[in-house]
Amino acid sequence: MRWAIFAILYILLTVYGFQAIKRVTKKTWIYYVFFGMAILIAGNLVFQFASGDAGRVLTPGKSYAFGFVLAFMAFNLVLLPFLVGEDIIRGSFGLYKKGLKKDKSFYMPSRRKFVSQVALGLAAIPFSSLLYGMYQGKYNFRVLRYVLHFEDLPEAFDGYKITQISDVHSGSFDDKEKIEYAINLINEQKSDVLMFTGDMVNNKASEMRPWKETFGRLKAKDGKFSVLGNHDYGDYVDWESAEAKQKNLEELIGIQKEIGFDLLLNESRYLEKEGQRLALVGVENWGKGGFKKAGDLEKATSQIQPDDFKILLTHDPSHWEAEVLKDPKHFHLTLSGHTHGMQFGIEIPGWVKWSPAKWRYKHWAGIYKEMGQYINVNRGFGYLGYPGRVGIWPEITVIELKKGTKSA
């Protein structure tokens, strides 16, 4: 049923897009090119999703097929309100003049060509942006830096630097050189500790095998710590048995160990410096809206003290709002990911911060503070679904902890 609705929508948008092109040019070869693209893009989508892996597994081929469909439909969708609106205005005005005023001599010169030209120009913006996001934007890595102040931060950790990455989604990668550049960029930050907040793969541990050596070069003098994300459990694959699914998870856990990550499965660790310490807490995935709720704060904090300075790693930021904020143990800083910032949006620091992700997640990208506690929602290292990024670039976060109150 969903595919039938999608097919009808695709055809209607294509027909309307053709009407706009037809008003602008009379060159038939352009018509053939337009319809040829429409058929090729739709045919590739059908081919990719009619074959391949079981379950909701998104291979690079499927992702690119989806990306090209998204770009083509966005192009036609922008045309729709212009052409429909112009039809309604012309039709209503003509009916009024001819019907109510009995003006049989009414004639309104068509502005359809001009409107079509404007609409095509505007439609080219999302179309080209989505193609750029697939070609270049997905590897347009940015280092975002924050300085956070805490009055109760142990003095030995004043100036302590944390690098956070999240949502690697290694099964989507298709450019080893770009990933190696990003790994070098992470190491160049020379942070004290590295924290990874989940989703190392799209679906299967095998996706990470070709990247073990590359990610194994990540460095941090006080260690590398990680938690699992919703995609790491293999829940979106139709496994032949429960044993096969468990074996996949065990392999992924083993890979993380080989890379050098200390994976926290509802556990805690202490970071020590000059006789003082920070409590590092890591929970399994906990998310609202149908996502796995394996995270257990009680279990994870069973070995730490109430007055410890606490940093929490939890993949899904909905956990922060639902459980973490109101927990009496007071988690000073929470690090999350998961949203990817929807891989699409507009961000101009100090001016605009928007993405469709805000309609689903209250905390979807960057630093937030509530009840004296901070969360950073990392925009993600990799990508999933749409094989690109537009406006919401892949992120490497560097957070510096400072003791005291921020000066004015």
Tab-separated table of C-alpha atoms in Angstrom:
chain	number	residue	atom	x	y	z
A	1	MET	CA	0.000	0.000	0.000
A	2	ARG	CA	2.796	2.424	0.933
A	3	TRP	CA	4.575	1.680	-2.325
A	4	ALA	CA	1.354	2.348	-4.292
A	5	ILE	CA	0.896	5.734	-2.593
A	6	PHE	CA	4.530	6.569	-3.238
A	7	ALA	CA	4.199	5.594	-6.931
A	8	ILE	CA	1.119	7.792	-7.392
A	9	LEU	CA	2.822	10.731	-5.701
A	10	TYR	CA	5.966	10.249	-7.778
A	11	ILE	CA	3.991	10.190	-11.029
A	12	LEU	CA	1.919	13.272	-10.132
A	13	LEU	CA	4.996	15.282	-9.172
A	14	THR	CA	6.773	14.196	-12.352
A	15	VAL	CA	3.812	15.283	-14.511
A	16	TYR	CA	3.704	18.685	-12.828
A	17	GLY	CA	7.433	19.082	-13.225
A	18	PHE	CA	7.087	18.334	-16.912
A	19	GLN	CA	4.384	21.003	-17.259
A	20	ALA	CA	6.785	23.622	-15.920
A	21	ILE	CA	9.545	22.533	-18.288
A	22	LYS	CA	7.116	22.461	-21.209
A	23	ARG	CA	6.154	26.100	-20.586
A	24	VAL	CA	9.778	27.210	-20.589
A	25	THR	CA	11.122	25.356	-23.633
A	26	LYS	CA	9.800	23.688	-26.767
A	27	LYS	CA	12.871	21.504	-27.261
A	28	THR	CA	11.625	17.930	-27.290
A	29	TRP	CA	15.019	16.449	-26.425
A	30	ILE	CA	14.784	18.125	-23.033
A	31	TYR	CA	11.416	16.413	-22.518
A	32	TYR	CA	12.991	13.040	-23.266
A	33	VAL	CA	15.861	13.731	-20.881
A	34	PHE	CA	13.436	14.687	-18.096
A	35	PHE	CA	11.270	11.590	-18.492
A	36	GLY	CA	14.347	9.421	-18.998
A	37	MET	CA	15.690	10.622	-15.646
A	38	ALA	CA	12.335	10.005	-13.994
A	39	ILE	CA	12.181	6.426	-15.288
A	40	LEU	CA	15.843	5.666	-14.547
A	41	ILE	CA	15.645	7.001	-10.971
A	42	ALA	CA	12.416	5.132	-10.210
A	43	GLY	CA	13.667	1.958	-11.895
A	44	ASN	CA	16.873	1.982	-9.872
A	45	LEU	CA	14.897	2.379	-6.649
A	46	VAL	CA	12.673	-0.587	-7.517
A	47	PHE	CA	15.697	-2.698	-8.481
A	48	GLN	CA	17.628	-1.897	-5.301
A	49	PHE	CA	14.755	-2.556	-2.918
A	50	ALA	CA	13.468	-5.627	-4.757
A	51	SER	CA	16.787	-7.366	-4.188
A	52	GLY	CA	19.394	-7.449	-1.452
A	53	ASP	CA	19.441	-8.083	2.262
A	54	ALA	CA	16.592	-9.196	4.462
A	55	GLY	CA	15.043	-6.848	6.953
A	56	ARG	CA	15.398	-3.080	6.983
A	57	VAL	CA	19.032	-3.186	5.888
A	58	LEU	CA	20.149	-0.093	3.982
A	59	THR	CA	23.043	-0.906	1.674
A	60	PRO	CA	24.981	1.912	-0.081
A	61	GLY	CA	23.112	1.025	-3.282
A	62	LYS	CA	19.730	1.422	-1.623
A	63	SER	CA	20.829	4.644	0.052
A	64	TYR	CA	21.934	6.222	-3.209
A	65	ALA	CA	18.737	5.090	-4.937
A	66	PHE	CA	16.762	6.779	-2.161
A	67	GLY	CA	18.963	9.887	-2.390
A	68	PHE	CA	18.381	10.365	-6.119
A	69	VAL	CA	14.622	9.868	-5.689
A	70	LEU	CA	14.621	12.407	-2.863
A	71	ALA	CA	16.480	14.987	-4.983
A	72	PHE	CA	14.203	14.478	-7.994
A	73	MET	CA	11.021	14.653	-5.948
A	74	ALA	CA	12.253	17.745	-4.085
A	75	PHE	CA	12.796	19.426	-7.457
A	76	ASN	CA	9.238	18.683	-8.579
A	77	LEU	CA	7.721	19.399	-5.166
A	78	VAL	CA	9.010	22.980	-5.201
A	79	LEU	CA	7.311	23.512	-8.559
A	80	LEU	CA	3.946	22.321	-7.302
A	81	PRO	CA	2.751	25.319	-5.212
A	82	PHE	CA	3.834	27.819	-7.869
A	83	LEU	CA	1.977	26.149	-10.714
A	84	VAL	CA	-1.103	25.166	-8.715
A	85	GLY	CA	-1.279	28.636	-7.185
A	86	GLU	CA	-0.983	30.285	-10.570
A	87	ASP	CA	-3.773	28.040	-11.925
A	88	ILE	CA	-6.059	28.908	-9.010
A	89	ILE	CA	-5.472	32.657	-9.283
A	90	ARG	CA	-5.953	32.778	-13.050
A	91	GLY	CA	-8.983	30.483	-12.920
A	92	SER	CA	-10.698	32.378	-10.106
A	93	PHE	CA	-10.073	35.765	-11.654
A	94	GLY	CA	-11.289	34.573	-15.035
A	95	LEU	CA	-14.440	33.064	-13.524
A	96	TYR	CA	-15.170	36.297	-11.671
A	97	LYS	CA	-14.796	38.477	-14.773
A	98	LYS	CA	-16.630	36.204	-17.149
A	99	GLY	CA	-19.264	34.814	-14.794
A	100	LEU	CA	-20.233	37.464	-12.264
A	101	LYS	CA	-19.505	40.532	-14.338
A	102	LYS	CA	-20.689	38.954	-17.599
A	103	ASP	CA	-17.568	40.290	-19.258
A	104	LYS	CA	-17.355	38.046	-22.293
A	105	SER	CA	-14.396	40.013	-23.671
A	106	PHE	CA	-12.207	39.071	-20.694
A	107	TYR	CA	-8.737	37.936	-21.608
A	108	MET	CA	-5.866	37.429	-19.192
A	109	PRO	CA	-2.465	36.921	-20.818
A	110	SER	CA	-0.813	33.792	-19.505
A	111	ARG	CA	1.981	34.353	-17.041
A	112	ARG	CA	2.621	30.618	-16.926
A	113	LYS	CA	6.015	30.816	-18.655
A	114	PHE	CA	7.305	33.458	-16.254
A	115	VAL	CA	5.993	31.582	-13.219
A	116	SER	CA	7.524	28.371	-14.541
A	117	GLN	CA	10.894	30.050	-15.009
A	118	VAL	CA	10.870	31.360	-11.437
A	119	ALA	CA	9.722	28.001	-10.086
A	120	LEU	CA	12.389	26.082	-11.991
A	121	GLY	CA	15.071	28.431	-10.700
A	122	LEU	CA	13.958	27.913	-7.108
A	123	ALA	CA	13.516	24.152	-7.568
A	124	ALA	CA	17.115	23.896	-8.732
A	125	ILE	CA	18.299	24.999	-5.259
A	126	PRO	CA	17.187	21.934	-3.207
A	127	PHE	CA	17.924	19.644	-6.153
A	128	SER	CA	21.530	20.790	-6.501
A	129	SER	CA	21.946	20.993	-2.708
A	130	LEU	CA	20.866	17.377	-2.230
A	131	LEU	CA	23.204	16.229	-5.001
A	132	TYR	CA	26.048	18.249	-3.437
A	133	GLY	CA	25.265	16.682	-0.075
A	134	MET	CA	25.683	13.222	-1.621
A	135	TYR	CA	28.893	14.104	-3.447
A	136	GLN	CA	30.701	16.322	-0.943
A	137	GLY	CA	28.604	17.305	2.079
A	138	LYS	CA	28.640	13.908	3.768
A	139	TYR	CA	32.407	14.220	4.327
A	140	ASN	CA	32.484	17.927	5.119
A	141	PHE	CA	33.778	17.326	8.647
A	142	ARG	CA	33.601	20.198	11.140
A	143	VAL	CA	35.231	20.559	14.540
A	144	LEU	CA	32.852	22.258	16.979
A	145	ARG	CA	34.345	23.572	20.215
A	146	TYR	CA	32.610	24.345	23.489
A	147	VAL	CA	33.840	25.540	26.879
A	148	LEU	CA	31.609	24.504	29.787
A	149	HIS	CA	31.976	25.869	33.321
A	150	PHE	CA	31.215	23.942	36.526
A	151	GLU	CA	31.686	25.263	40.046
A	152	ASP	CA	32.155	21.758	41.453
A	153	LEU	CA	34.596	20.495	38.820
A	154	PRO	CA	37.673	18.987	40.546
A	155	GLU	CA	40.551	21.450	40.187
A	156	ALA	CA	42.835	18.888	38.575
A	157	PHE	CA	40.414	18.710	35.628
A	158	ASP	CA	40.296	22.457	34.963
A	159	GLY	CA	40.991	22.698	31.217
A	160	TYR	CA	40.359	19.000	30.617
A	161	LYS	CA	39.447	18.319	26.972
A	162	ILE	CA	36.977	15.743	25.698
A	163	THR	CA	36.570	14.785	22.043
A	164	GLN	CA	33.201	13.241	21.224
A	165	ILE	CA	32.181	11.443	18.044
A	166	SER	CA	28.929	9.621	17.418
A	167	ASP	CA	26.970	7.671	14.803
A	168	VAL	CA	29.815	6.368	12.676
A	169	HIS	CA	27.531	4.131	10.550
A	170	SER	CA	30.506	2.465	8.895
A	171	GLY	CA	28.302	0.457	6.533
A	172	SER	CA	27.607	3.637	4.577
A	173	PHE	CA	31.235	4.668	3.915
A	174	ASP	CA	32.499	4.730	0.337
A	175	ASP	CA	35.667	6.864	0.511
A	176	LYS	CA	38.590	5.588	2.586
A	177	GLU	CA	40.665	8.722	2.007
A	178	LYS	CA	37.957	10.976	3.464
A	179	ILE	CA	37.554	8.779	6.547
A	180	GLU	CA	41.308	8.718	7.125
A	181	TYR	CA	41.307	12.513	6.918
A	182	ALA	CA	38.606	12.639	9.612
A	183	ILE	CA	40.538	10.250	11.870
A	184	ASN	CA	43.619	12.464	11.552
A	185	LEU	CA	41.464	15.507	12.309
A	186	ILE	CA	40.246	13.860	15.524
A	187	ASN	CA	43.803	13.074	16.599
A	188	GLU	CA	44.901	16.633	15.846
A	189	GLN	CA	42.620	17.866	18.643
A	190	LYS	CA	44.963	16.198	21.173
A	191	SER	CA	42.154	15.847	23.703
A	192	ASP	CA	42.651	14.092	27.022
A	193	VAL	CA	39.920	11.533	26.368
A	194	LEU	CA	37.833	10.303	23.419
A	195	MET	CA	34.195	9.337	23.797
A	196	PHE	CA	32.045	7.582	21.199
A	197	THR	CA	28.290	7.628	21.750
A	198	GLY	CA	26.992	4.757	19.659
A	199	ASP	CA	25.935	3.421	16.249
A	200	MET	CA	29.240	2.097	14.961
A	201	VAL	CA	27.437	0.198	12.186
A	202	ASN	CA	24.182	0.359	10.260
A	203	ASN	CA	23.181	-3.240	10.887
A	204	LYS	CA	25.974	-5.814	11.060
A	205	ALA	CA	29.362	-6.090	12.740
A	206	SER	CA	30.898	-7.104	9.404
A	207	GLU	CA	30.477	-3.514	8.184
A	208	MET	CA	33.221	-2.436	10.587
A	209	ARG	CA	35.802	-5.032	9.613
A	210	PRO	CA	37.338	-2.999	6.740
A	211	TRP	CA	37.675	0.022	9.039
A	212	LYS	CA	39.273	-1.553	12.122
A	213	GLU	CA	42.796	-0.480	11.224
A	214	THR	CA	41.696	3.067	10.356
A	215	PHE	CA	39.722	3.634	13.572
A	216	GLY	CA	42.357	1.794	15.553
A	217	ARG	CA	44.620	4.812	14.952
A	218	LEU	CA	42.433	7.018	17.158
A	219	LYS	CA	44.418	8.321	20.122
A	220	ALA	CA	43.654	9.848	23.534
A	221	LYS	CA	46.057	9.741	26.469
A	222	ASP	CA	43.403	8.943	29.091
A	223	GLY	CA	41.596	6.365	26.976
A	224	LYS	CA	38.781	5.826	24.503
A	225	PHE	CA	35.293	4.989	25.803
A	226	SER	CA	32.097	3.993	24.017
A	227	VAL	CA	28.477	2.916	24.345
A	228	LEU	CA	26.084	1.107	22.015
A	229	GLY	CA	23.477	2.791	19.826
A	230	ASN	CA	20.204	1.393	18.543
A	231	HIS	CA	21.749	0.197	15.254
A	232	ASP	CA	24.516	-1.747	16.981
A	233	TYR	CA	22.197	-4.481	18.275
A	234	GLY	CA	21.237	-5.786	14.823
A	235	ASP	CA	17.540	-5.204	15.482
A	236	TYR	CA	16.840	-4.197	11.864
A	237	VAL	CA	17.994	-7.481	10.323
A	238	ASP	CA	15.900	-10.626	9.813
A	239	TRP	CA	18.385	-13.046	11.396
A	240	GLU	CA	18.055	-16.766	10.801
A	241	SER	CA	18.214	-17.342	14.568
A	242	ALA	CA	18.560	-15.581	17.910
A	243	GLU	CA	22.000	-17.149	18.199
A	244	ALA	CA	23.139	-15.507	14.950
A	245	LYS	CA	21.969	-12.120	16.181
A	246	GLN	CA	23.777	-12.558	19.502
A	247	LYS	CA	26.936	-13.685	17.700
A	248	ASN	CA	26.807	-10.521	15.600
A	249	LEU	CA	26.607	-8.351	18.732
A	250	GLU	CA	29.468	-10.232	20.339
A	251	GLU	CA	31.577	-9.702	17.225
A	252	LEU	CA	30.880	-5.965	17.289
A	253	ILE	CA	31.822	-5.809	20.976
A	254	GLY	CA	35.038	-7.627	20.091
A	255	ILE	CA	35.786	-5.208	17.264
A	256	GLN	CA	35.369	-2.241	19.580
A	257	LYS	CA	37.857	-3.848	21.955
A	258	GLU	CA	40.317	-4.435	19.105
A	259	ILE	CA	40.017	-0.776	18.100
A	260	GLY	CA	40.850	0.187	21.667
A	261	PHE	CA	37.473	1.316	22.981
A	262	ASP	CA	36.418	0.555	26.544
A	263	LEU	CA	32.763	-0.272	25.903
A	264	LEU	CA	30.492	0.648	28.831
A	265	LEU	CA	27.464	-1.634	29.088
A	266	ASN	CA	25.561	-0.028	31.954
A	267	GLU	CA	28.892	0.443	33.713
A	268	SER	CA	31.102	3.174	35.118
A	269	ARG	CA	34.774	4.073	35.204
A	270	TYR	CA	36.842	6.704	36.977
A	271	LEU	CA	39.170	9.138	35.231
A	272	GLU	CA	41.892	10.050	37.711
A	273	LYS	CA	44.295	12.980	37.749
A	274	GLU	CA	46.481	14.335	40.570
A	275	GLY	CA	44.557	12.386	43.177
A	276	GLN	CA	41.151	13.643	41.990
A	277	ARG	CA	38.642	11.942	39.750
A	278	LEU	CA	35.662	12.182	37.416
A	279	ALA	CA	33.011	9.474	37.195
A	280	LEU	CA	32.350	8.284	33.657
A	281	VAL	CA	29.011	6.463	33.240
A	282	GLY	CA	27.916	4.609	30.127
A	283	VAL	CA	24.496	3.078	29.497
A	284	GLU	CA	23.151	0.870	26.760
A	285	ASN	CA	20.673	2.350	24.311
A	286	TRP	CA	17.553	3.946	25.794
A	287	GLY	CA	15.196	5.780	23.462
A	288	LYS	CA	11.594	6.908	23.216
A	289	GLY	CA	9.346	6.173	20.279
A	290	GLY	CA	9.806	2.437	19.914
A	291	PHE	CA	13.591	2.305	20.312
A	292	LYS	CA	15.329	-0.205	22.567
A	293	LYS	CA	15.301	0.659	26.269
A	294	ALA	CA	18.257	-1.337	27.550
A	295	GLY	CA	19.865	1.550	29.426
A	296	ASP	CA	19.897	1.146	33.215
A	297	LEU	CA	21.055	4.186	35.183
A	298	GLU	CA	20.782	2.408	38.517
A	299	LYS	CA	23.021	-0.422	37.441
A	300	ALA	CA	25.451	1.899	35.667
A	301	THR	CA	25.936	4.113	38.729
A	302	SER	CA	26.082	1.387	41.346
A	303	GLN	CA	29.846	1.780	41.816
A	304	ILE	CA	30.097	5.573	42.018
A	305	GLN	CA	29.493	8.083	44.796
A	306	PRO	CA	26.655	10.648	44.950
A	307	ASP	CA	29.043	13.618	45.137
A	308	ASP	CA	31.210	12.522	42.192
A	309	PHE	CA	31.421	14.803	39.166
A	310	LYS	CA	29.602	12.707	36.541
A	311	ILE	CA	29.780	12.473	32.761
A	312	LEU	CA	27.145	10.238	31.153
A	313	LEU	CA	27.327	8.568	27.743
A	314	THR	CA	23.881	7.671	26.392
A	315	HIS	CA	23.171	7.365	22.686
A	316	ASP	CA	19.652	8.806	22.441
A	317	PRO	CA	19.017	12.360	23.764
A	318	SER	CA	15.397	11.500	24.565
A	319	HIS	CA	16.851	9.578	27.521
A	320	TRP	CA	18.149	12.852	28.993
A	321	GLU	CA	14.728	14.447	29.101
A	322	ALA	CA	12.848	11.309	30.152
A	323	GLU	CA	15.107	9.974	32.919
A	324	VAL	CA	18.506	11.645	33.319
A	325	LEU	CA	17.446	15.193	34.157
A	326	LYS	CA	15.210	14.166	37.039
A	327	ASP	CA	17.598	11.572	38.441
A	328	PRO	CA	18.748	12.699	41.921
A	329	LYS	CA	22.347	11.691	41.195
A	330	HIS	CA	22.796	14.819	39.028
A	331	PHE	CA	24.726	14.128	35.849
A	332	HIS	CA	26.801	17.229	35.164
A	333	LEU	CA	27.392	16.507	31.478
A	334	THR	CA	25.613	14.077	29.153
A	335	LEU	CA	26.953	13.158	25.715
A	336	SER	CA	24.513	11.847	23.089
A	337	GLY	CA	24.024	11.541	19.332
A	338	HIS	CA	21.384	9.574	17.387
A	339	THR	CA	19.503	12.414	15.652
A	340	HIS	CA	22.132	13.212	12.965
A	341	GLY	CA	20.413	16.618	12.927
A	342	MET	CA	18.354	14.806	10.257
A	343	GLN	CA	21.406	15.403	7.975
A	344	PHE	CA	19.538	18.394	6.576
A	345	GLY	CA	18.953	21.908	7.833
A	346	ILE	CA	20.194	25.463	8.069
A	347	GLU	CA	22.687	26.595	10.670
A	348	ILE	CA	24.182	30.079	10.853
A	349	PRO	CA	25.820	30.465	14.284
A	350	GLY	CA	24.090	33.181	16.284
A	351	TRP	CA	21.318	33.568	13.713
A	352	VAL	CA	19.566	30.423	12.532
A	353	LYS	CA	19.445	26.834	13.762
A	354	TRP	CA	16.767	24.746	12.061
A	355	SER	CA	16.240	21.175	10.945
A	356	PRO	CA	13.215	18.892	10.579
A	357	ALA	CA	14.811	16.997	13.480
A	358	LYS	CA	13.351	19.601	15.860
A	359	TRP	CA	9.848	18.300	15.118
A	360	ARG	CA	10.784	14.949	16.672
A	361	TYR	CA	13.467	15.789	19.221
A	362	LYS	CA	13.488	18.661	21.674
A	363	HIS	CA	17.270	18.350	21.967
A	364	TRP	CA	18.563	17.565	18.492
A	365	ALA	CA	21.975	19.225	17.989
A	366	GLY	CA	24.536	21.062	20.089
A	367	ILE	CA	24.677	22.136	23.714
A	368	TYR	CA	21.600	22.464	25.939
A	369	LYS	CA	21.364	23.315	29.638
A	370	GLU	CA	18.489	22.542	31.983
A	371	MET	CA	18.296	22.188	35.763
A	372	GLY	CA	22.010	22.927	36.069
A	373	GLN	CA	22.924	20.024	33.776
A	374	TYR	CA	24.365	20.040	30.258
A	375	ILE	CA	23.867	17.785	27.255
A	376	ASN	CA	25.712	17.818	23.968
A	377	VAL	CA	23.908	16.178	21.057
A	378	ASN	CA	26.541	15.377	18.449
A	379	ARG	CA	25.342	15.702	14.832
A	380	GLY	CA	27.064	12.467	13.871
A	381	PHE	CA	30.213	11.359	12.087
A	382	GLY	CA	28.573	9.285	9.348
A	383	TYR	CA	25.239	9.163	7.582
A	384	LEU	CA	22.304	6.824	7.092
A	385	GLY	CA	19.326	6.672	4.734
A	386	TYR	CA	19.934	9.731	2.584
A	387	PRO	CA	23.617	9.242	1.644
A	388	GLY	CA	24.618	12.840	2.246
A	389	ARG	CA	24.385	15.953	4.368
A	390	VAL	CA	23.092	19.427	3.594
A	391	GLY	CA	23.657	22.217	6.082
A	392	ILE	CA	24.079	19.802	9.010
A	393	TRP	CA	27.668	18.681	8.571
A	394	PRO	CA	29.462	15.674	10.121
A	395	GLU	CA	30.738	16.685	13.535
A	396	ILE	CA	33.735	16.228	15.767
A	397	THR	CA	32.990	17.824	19.140
A	398	VAL	CA	35.684	19.164	21.463
A	399	ILE	CA	34.487	20.120	24.950
A	400	GLU	CA	36.771	21.854	27.429
A	401	LEU	CA	35.815	21.640	31.087
A	402	LYS	CA	36.521	24.733	33.179
A	403	LYS	CA	36.196	25.218	36.923
A	404	GLY	CA	34.148	28.156	38.171
A	405	THR	CA	31.452	30.371	36.744
A	406	LYS	CA	31.637	31.723	33.222
A	407	SER	CA	32.749	35.351	33.284
A	408	ALA	CA	30.520	37.981	31.722
